[in-house]
Amino acid sequence: MSMQTFAPLMFAGLILIMLIGFPVAFSLSALGLMCGFFAIEMGWFSPDFMQALPLNVFGILSNDLLLAIPFFTLMGSILEKCGLAEDMLDSMGQLFGPVRGGLGYSVIIVGFILGAITGTVAGQVIAMAMISLPVMMRYNYNMRYATGVLAASGTITQLVPPSLVLVVLADQLSVSVGQMYKGAWGPSILQVLIFALYTFMLARFKPDHVPGVPKSARSLDGWALWGKCLRGIIPSAILIFAVLGSMGGLPGINTAICTPTEAGAMGAVGAFILAALHRRLTWPVIREGMTGTMRITAMVVFILIGSRVFSLVFQGVDGGKWIEHMLSNLPGGQLGFLIVVNVFIFFLAFFLDFFEIAFIILPLLGPVSSKLGINQVWFGVLLCVNMQTSFMHPPFGFALFYLRGISDSLFKSGGLLRKVESTDIYLGAIPWVVMQLVLVVTVIFFPQTVTVFLDEEAKIDIDKVQIEAPPQQEPDTKPEDEQKNTDDLFKNATQGDPAASAPEGAKEEDPTDAVRKALEGDAKK
């Protein structure tokens, strides 16, 4: 076996071991170490090569950017449990309810707002399903539409800043988190519009699927209803502006006054303040928020360590070069590369979580995309749009699992009129996955959806560069005068004039004066 054939086998082993279902972090570490020992035995690199592994691990733990993950996770966990989703869904549902598809619009809008302040798919799907699913069933909403819109509106949180996925992608692609956030705003808004358009078209052609809620079902009306809506939206908007604006993550803000870690810390403090304003900041809420933060942070760190062990050995056997040659020679150049990569990520997301894809697969794809001249922010946002489908894939989508669990709990407790079948959940997710793929295609063929909000890079046209020489100082004498003085000096020297070589303006000294000055000097001594 040669080293050239070992890299493809190692990559195939990576895919196989991840499909087994054992925890990915430990599977990667075991595979990387086993392949490393085999490579040393074959003489492909020396044992000293593996001494870089501890330094790589310490480099992960000293990465300041990754400190933003626990802060943003804590912010989302606290806001998820403080009742903000319940208040928003109740007020928005009453505001849009009388319109056909109004409950669907309210779920989409609230999902977008909560995605910008919580960033947790599980909590968002569960909270919205607990509140909206019984209401939708009570007013005869189509069950497949109801489950689909709840799952899709929960997964959009992976794309809306300040998403944890965008932080990880920015770290792996070595780009600014603020730029990544700015680039994600265009696809996020476009995704909401696509979901709303689908609801609108369904209301036009199949009105019985999304009926309006009778006005008699409203408990609030007029300024009381608008006031409740604004009490939920305005504090959330202030928190979003403070967190994203301070790190330059909003369109139109080109100056960052905080690092992502500092902005995350400020967001966590803001979450505690919002929970206190809603009078729901209790010790159980804080304890559950911190426990969830600890689990997610530990998972991320262990996946990072495992992926670093694998990637170190993979690069040692020239796996990076193999990936680069394979993807760089695809037909179609950039377009061919993007199509193949997105198809690969889409099918890989059936089995892997977005963290695993970002930490394991992206380091292999990033260098190739950079050499092909692809904008790294656009590439990262494009992959983020694709990876949000990992929560919606039947039958392994985590959002579908969450929806399955909460619907069973609601039925057993009497909250639902009838049991939600698995076929309704899985078949209901398909149209929304298709809409997410439509967004992927749109971002590929219209990069302006991402780059329109980015800061403009200073571009220098080498052909138009002009180098101006410093102005020359004019000499004290003109060239004609210098030539005349030179000719006069030469003429006097040839005629024996002793003063010919003297500078102009100098006087010839008399010999008797010189003798007299010498005698006067001796007398003084």
PDB file of N, CA and C in Angstrom, residues 181-242:
ATOM      1  N   TYR A 181     -21.869  37.432   9.874  1.00  0.00           N
ATOM      2  CA  TYR A 181     -23.222  37.803  10.297  1.00  0.00           C
ATOM      3  C   TYR A 181     -23.891  38.714   9.259  1.00  0.00           C
ATOM      4  N   LYS A 182     -23.142  39.674   8.745  1.00  0.00           N
ATOM      5  CA  LYS A 182     -23.709  40.562   7.725  1.00  0.00           C
ATOM      6  C   LYS A 182     -24.127  39.783   6.485  1.00  0.00           C
ATOM      7  N   GLY A 183     -23.285  38.843   6.076  1.00  0.00           N
ATOM      8  CA  GLY A 183     -23.612  38.058   4.894  1.00  0.00           C
ATOM      9  C   GLY A 183     -24.826  37.171   5.073  1.00  0.00           C
ATOM     10  N   ALA A 184     -25.115  36.761   6.314  1.00  0.00           N
ATOM     11  CA  ALA A 184     -26.231  35.849   6.563  1.00  0.00           C
ATOM     12  C   ALA A 184     -27.578  36.550   6.599  1.00  0.00           C
ATOM     13  N   TRP A 185     -27.589  37.886   6.715  1.00  0.00           N
ATOM     14  CA  TRP A 185     -28.876  38.585   6.818  1.00  0.00           C
ATOM     15  C   TRP A 185     -29.692  38.452   5.530  1.00  0.00           C
ATOM     16  N   GLY A 186     -29.061  38.541   4.378  1.00  0.00           N
ATOM     17  CA  GLY A 186     -29.783  38.439   3.115  1.00  0.00           C
ATOM     18  C   GLY A 186     -30.499  37.104   2.955  1.00  0.00           C
ATOM     19  N   PRO A 187     -29.787  35.960   3.061  1.00  0.00           N
ATOM     20  CA  PRO A 187     -30.479  34.667   2.969  1.00  0.00           C
ATOM     21  C   PRO A 187     -31.511  34.455   4.073  1.00  0.00           C
ATOM     22  N   SER A 188     -31.272  34.981   5.273  1.00  0.00           N
ATOM     23  CA  SER A 188     -32.242  34.817   6.372  1.00  0.00           C
ATOM     24  C   SER A 188     -33.568  35.475   6.020  1.00  0.00           C
ATOM     25  N   ILE A 189     -33.492  36.716   5.561  1.00  0.00           N
ATOM     26  CA  ILE A 189     -34.720  37.438   5.189  1.00  0.00           C
ATOM     27  C   ILE A 189     -35.390  36.765   3.987  1.00  0.00           C
ATOM     28  N   LEU A 190     -34.565  36.327   3.032  1.00  0.00           N
ATOM     29  CA  LEU A 190     -35.119  35.660   1.851  1.00  0.00           C
ATOM     30  C   LEU A 190     -35.802  34.351   2.236  1.00  0.00           C
ATOM     31  N   GLN A 191     -35.245  33.626   3.214  1.00  0.00           N
ATOM     32  CA  GLN A 191     -35.866  32.381   3.656  1.00  0.00           C
ATOM     33  C   GLN A 191     -37.235  32.633   4.281  1.00  0.00           C
ATOM     34  N   VAL A 192     -37.335  33.685   5.087  1.00  0.00           N
ATOM     35  CA  VAL A 192     -38.623  34.039   5.691  1.00  0.00           C
ATOM     36  C   VAL A 192     -39.637  34.399   4.609  1.00  0.00           C
ATOM     37  N   LEU A 193     -39.204  35.145   3.604  1.00  0.00           N
ATOM     38  CA  LEU A 193     -40.113  35.529   2.520  1.00  0.00           C
ATOM     39  C   LEU A 193     -40.578  34.313   1.722  1.00  0.00           C
ATOM     40  N   ILE A 194     -39.702  33.344   1.506  1.00  0.00           N
ATOM     41  CA  ILE A 194     -40.091  32.121   0.784  1.00  0.00           C
ATOM     42  C   ILE A 194     -41.128  31.346   1.587  1.00  0.00           C
ATOM     43  N   PHE A 195     -40.907  31.214   2.896  1.00  0.00           N
ATOM     44  CA  PHE A 195     -41.885  30.525   3.746  1.00  0.00           C
ATOM     45  C   PHE A 195     -43.231  31.249   3.732  1.00  0.00           C
ATOM     46  N   ALA A 196     -43.192  32.585   3.835  1.00  0.00           N
ATOM     47  CA  ALA A 196     -44.439  33.360   3.837  1.00  0.00           C
ATOM     48  C   ALA A 196     -45.153  33.253   2.490  1.00  0.00           C
ATOM     49  N   LEU A 197     -44.389  33.231   1.381  1.00  0.00           N
ATOM     50  CA  LEU A 197     -44.994  33.111   0.054  1.00  0.00           C
ATOM     51  C   LEU A 197     -45.684  31.758  -0.102  1.00  0.00           C
ATOM     52  N   TYR A 198     -45.057  30.719   0.414  1.00  0.00           N
ATOM     53  CA  TYR A 198     -45.682  29.388   0.350  1.00  0.00           C
ATOM     54  C   TYR A 198     -46.994  29.371   1.134  1.00  0.00           C
ATOM     55  N   THR A 199     -47.006  30.003   2.309  1.00  0.00           N
ATOM     56  CA  THR A 199     -48.231  30.083   3.103  1.00  0.00           C
ATOM     57  C   THR A 199     -49.306  30.875   2.373  1.00  0.00           C
ATOM     58  N   PHE A 200     -48.894  31.968   1.737  1.00  0.00           N
ATOM     59  CA  PHE A 200     -49.846  32.795   0.996  1.00  0.00           C
ATOM     60  C   PHE A 200     -50.459  32.012  -0.174  1.00  0.00           C
ATOM     61  N   MET A 201     -49.621  31.294  -0.930  1.00  0.00           N
ATOM     62  CA  MET A 201     -50.117  30.522  -2.066  1.00  0.00           C
ATOM     63  C   MET A 201     -51.027  29.390  -1.593  1.00  0.00           C
ATOM     64  N   LEU A 202     -50.693  28.788  -0.475  1.00  0.00           N
ATOM     65  CA  LEU A 202     -51.545  27.730   0.059  1.00  0.00           C
ATOM     66  C   LEU A 202     -52.902  28.285   0.476  1.00  0.00           C
ATOM     67  N   ALA A 203     -52.903  29.497   1.040  1.00  0.00           N
ATOM     68  CA  ALA A 203     -54.163  30.126   1.436  1.00  0.00           C
ATOM     69  C   ALA A 203     -55.017  30.475   0.233  1.00  0.00           C
ATOM     70  N   ARG A 204     -54.389  30.761  -0.894  1.00  0.00           N
ATOM     71  CA  ARG A 204     -55.151  31.104  -2.094  1.00  0.00           C
ATOM     72  C   ARG A 204     -55.746  29.871  -2.773  1.00  0.00           C
ATOM     73  N   PHE A 205     -54.961  28.796  -2.872  1.00  0.00           N
ATOM     74  CA  PHE A 205     -55.392  27.638  -3.644  1.00  0.00           C
ATOM     75  C   PHE A 205     -56.007  26.526  -2.786  1.00  0.00           C
ATOM     76  N   LYS A 206     -55.628  26.447  -1.510  1.00  0.00           N
ATOM     77  CA  LYS A 206     -56.221  25.472  -0.596  1.00  0.00           C
ATOM     78  C   LYS A 206     -56.569  26.161   0.719  1.00  0.00           C
ATOM     79  N   PRO A 207     -57.574  27.027   0.707  1.00  0.00           N
ATOM     80  CA  PRO A 207     -57.894  27.805   1.909  1.00  0.00           C
ATOM     81  C   PRO A 207     -58.316  26.954   3.100  1.00  0.00           C
ATOM     82  N   ASP A 208     -58.816  25.749   2.841  1.00  0.00           N
ATOM     83  CA  ASP A 208     -59.226  24.895   3.954  1.00  0.00           C
ATOM     84  C   ASP A 208     -58.030  24.347   4.726  1.00  0.00           C
ATOM     85  N   HIS A 209     -56.819  24.411   4.139  1.00  0.00           N
ATOM     86  CA  HIS A 209     -55.620  23.947   4.837  1.00  0.00           C
ATOM     87  C   HIS A 209     -55.162  24.945   5.900  1.00  0.00           C
ATOM     88  N   VAL A 210     -55.399  26.229   5.657  1.00  0.00           N
ATOM     89  CA  VAL A 210     -54.926  27.273   6.590  1.00  0.00           C
ATOM     90  C   VAL A 210     -56.054  28.263   6.866  1.00  0.00           C
ATOM     91  N   PRO A 211     -57.118  27.854   7.553  1.00  0.00           N
ATOM     92  CA  PRO A 211     -58.256  28.756   7.777  1.00  0.00           C
ATOM     93  C   PRO A 211     -57.906  29.863   8.767  1.00  0.00           C
ATOM     94  N   GLY A 212     -58.667  30.937   8.706  1.00  0.00           N
ATOM     95  CA  GLY A 212     -58.482  32.029   9.643  1.00  0.00           C
ATOM     96  C   GLY A 212     -59.133  31.734  10.981  1.00  0.00           C
ATOM     97  N   VAL A 213     -58.638  32.373  12.024  1.00  0.00           N
ATOM     98  CA  VAL A 213     -59.182  32.217  13.365  1.00  0.00           C
ATOM     99  C   VAL A 213     -60.297  33.249  13.549  1.00  0.00           C
ATOM    100  N   PRO A 214     -61.459  32.872  14.045  1.00  0.00           N
ATOM    101  CA  PRO A 214     -62.541  33.849  14.251  1.00  0.00           C
ATOM    102  C   PRO A 214     -62.114  34.977  15.185  1.00  0.00           C
ATOM    103  N   LYS A 215     -62.618  36.165  14.898  1.00  0.00           N
ATOM    104  CA  LYS A 215     -62.270  37.305  15.744  1.00  0.00           C
ATOM    105  C   LYS A 215     -62.770  37.133  17.164  1.00  0.00           C
ATOM    106  N   SER A 216     -63.813  36.333  17.313  1.00  0.00           N
ATOM    107  CA  SER A 216     -64.336  36.090  18.662  1.00  0.00           C
ATOM    108  C   SER A 216     -63.350  35.347  19.550  1.00  0.00           C
ATOM    109  N   ALA A 217     -62.344  34.712  18.908  1.00  0.00           N
ATOM    110  CA  ALA A 217     -61.366  33.971  19.704  1.00  0.00           C
ATOM    111  C   ALA A 217     -60.291  34.876  20.295  1.00  0.00           C
ATOM    112  N   ARG A 218     -60.294  36.141  19.921  1.00  0.00           N
ATOM    113  CA  ARG A 218     -59.307  37.072  20.464  1.00  0.00           C
ATOM    114  C   ARG A 218     -59.618  37.400  21.927  1.00  0.00           C
ATOM    115  N   SER A 219     -58.597  37.387  22.748  1.00  0.00           N
ATOM    116  CA  SER A 219     -58.750  37.857  24.130  1.00  0.00           C
ATOM    117  C   SER A 219     -58.302  39.300  24.283  1.00  0.00           C
ATOM    118  N   LEU A 220     -57.577  39.812  23.272  1.00  0.00           N
ATOM    119  CA  LEU A 220     -57.108  41.198  23.285  1.00  0.00           C
ATOM    120  C   LEU A 220     -57.472  41.839  21.953  1.00  0.00           C
ATOM    121  N   ASP A 221     -57.587  43.151  21.980  1.00  0.00           N
ATOM    122  CA  ASP A 221     -57.915  43.867  20.754  1.00  0.00           C
ATOM    123  C   ASP A 221     -57.394  45.295  20.876  1.00  0.00           C
ATOM    124  N   GLY A 222     -57.220  45.933  19.725  1.00  0.00           N
ATOM    125  CA  GLY A 222     -56.846  47.345  19.725  1.00  0.00           C
ATOM    126  C   GLY A 222     -55.457  47.586  20.288  1.00  0.00           C
ATOM    127  N   TRP A 223     -55.343  48.687  21.063  1.00  0.00           N
ATOM    128  CA  TRP A 223     -54.042  49.081  21.591  1.00  0.00           C
ATOM    129  C   TRP A 223     -53.500  48.082  22.614  1.00  0.00           C
ATOM    130  N   ALA A 224     -54.385  47.361  23.287  1.00  0.00           N
ATOM    131  CA  ALA A 224     -53.918  46.360  24.248  1.00  0.00           C
ATOM    132  C   ALA A 224     -53.149  45.249  23.537  1.00  0.00           C
ATOM    133  N   LEU A 225     -53.666  44.832  22.358  1.00  0.00           N
ATOM    134  CA  LEU A 225     -52.981  43.795  21.583  1.00  0.00           C
ATOM    135  C   LEU A 225     -51.661  44.311  21.026  1.00  0.00           C
ATOM    136  N   TRP A 226     -51.688  45.534  20.447  1.00  0.00           N
ATOM    137  CA  TRP A 226     -50.455  46.098  19.907  1.00  0.00           C
ATOM    138  C   TRP A 226     -49.421  46.325  21.014  1.00  0.00           C
ATOM    139  N   GLY A 227     -49.874  46.731  22.169  1.00  0.00           N
ATOM    140  CA  GLY A 227     -48.951  46.944  23.279  1.00  0.00           C
ATOM    141  C   GLY A 227     -48.268  45.656  23.713  1.00  0.00           C
ATOM    142  N   LYS A 228     -49.019  44.548  23.737  1.00  0.00           N
ATOM    143  CA  LYS A 228     -48.414  43.269  24.111  1.00  0.00           C
ATOM    144  C   LYS A 228     -47.407  42.814  23.062  1.00  0.00           C
ATOM    145  N   CYS A 229     -47.743  43.046  21.778  1.00  0.00           N
ATOM    146  CA  CYS A 229     -46.792  42.690  20.712  1.00  0.00           C
ATOM    147  C   CYS A 229     -45.497  43.490  20.854  1.00  0.00           C
ATOM    148  N   LEU A 230     -45.631  44.791  21.073  1.00  0.00           N
ATOM    149  CA  LEU A 230     -44.448  45.654  21.161  1.00  0.00           C
ATOM    150  C   LEU A 230     -43.628  45.353  22.410  1.00  0.00           C
ATOM    151  N   ARG A 231     -44.282  44.947  23.501  1.00  0.00           N
ATOM    152  CA  ARG A 231     -43.532  44.615  24.717  1.00  0.00           C
ATOM    153  C   ARG A 231     -42.649  43.390  24.508  1.00  0.00           C
ATOM    154  N   GLY A 232     -43.039  42.528  23.577  1.00  0.00           N
ATOM    155  CA  GLY A 232     -42.196  41.373  23.284  1.00  0.00           C
ATOM    156  C   GLY A 232     -41.142  41.657  22.231  1.00  0.00           C
ATOM    157  N   ILE A 233     -41.473  42.535  21.277  1.00  0.00           N
ATOM    158  CA  ILE A 233     -40.565  42.769  20.148  1.00  0.00           C
ATOM    159  C   ILE A 233     -39.493  43.797  20.484  1.00  0.00           C
ATOM    160  N   ILE A 234     -39.870  44.914  21.126  1.00  0.00           N
ATOM    161  CA  ILE A 234     -38.916  46.010  21.339  1.00  0.00           C
ATOM    162  C   ILE A 234     -37.731  45.589  22.207  1.00  0.00           C
ATOM    163  N   PRO A 235     -37.923  44.956  23.385  1.00  0.00           N
ATOM    164  CA  PRO A 235     -36.738  44.524  24.149  1.00  0.00           C
ATOM    165  C   PRO A 235     -35.865  43.545  23.373  1.00  0.00           C
ATOM    166  N   SER A 236     -36.498  42.655  22.604  1.00  0.00           N
ATOM    167  CA  SER A 236     -35.719  41.707  21.796  1.00  0.00           C
ATOM    168  C   SER A 236     -34.914  42.429  20.723  1.00  0.00           C
ATOM    169  N   ALA A 237     -35.539  43.420  20.081  1.00  0.00           N
ATOM    170  CA  ALA A 237     -34.831  44.181  19.041  1.00  0.00           C
ATOM    171  C   ALA A 237     -33.660  44.951  19.637  1.00  0.00           C
ATOM    172  N   ILE A 238     -33.835  45.500  20.843  1.00  0.00           N
ATOM    173  CA  ILE A 238     -32.730  46.218  21.500  1.00  0.00           C
ATOM    174  C   ILE A 238     -31.575  45.274  21.788  1.00  0.00           C
ATOM    175  N   LEU A 239     -31.896  44.069  22.265  1.00  0.00           N
ATOM    176  CA  LEU A 239     -30.834  43.095  22.558  1.00  0.00           C
ATOM    177  C   LEU A 239     -30.115  42.683  21.282  1.00  0.00           C
ATOM    178  N   ILE A 240     -30.869  42.437  20.206  1.00  0.00           N
ATOM    179  CA  ILE A 240     -30.246  42.057  18.925  1.00  0.00           C
ATOM    180  C   ILE A 240     -29.332  43.173  18.428  1.00  0.00           C
ATOM    181  N   PHE A 241     -29.825  44.411  18.486  1.00  0.00           N
ATOM    182  CA  PHE A 241     -29.022  45.538  18.006  1.00  0.00           C
ATOM    183  C   PHE A 241     -27.760  45.710  18.845  1.00  0.00           C
ATOM    184  N   ALA A 242     -27.885  45.564  20.157  1.00  0.00           N
ATOM    185  CA  ALA A 242     -26.724  45.752  21.031  1.00  0.00           C
ATOM    186  C   ALA A 242     -25.664  44.678  20.780  1.00  0.00           C
TER     187      ALA A 242
END
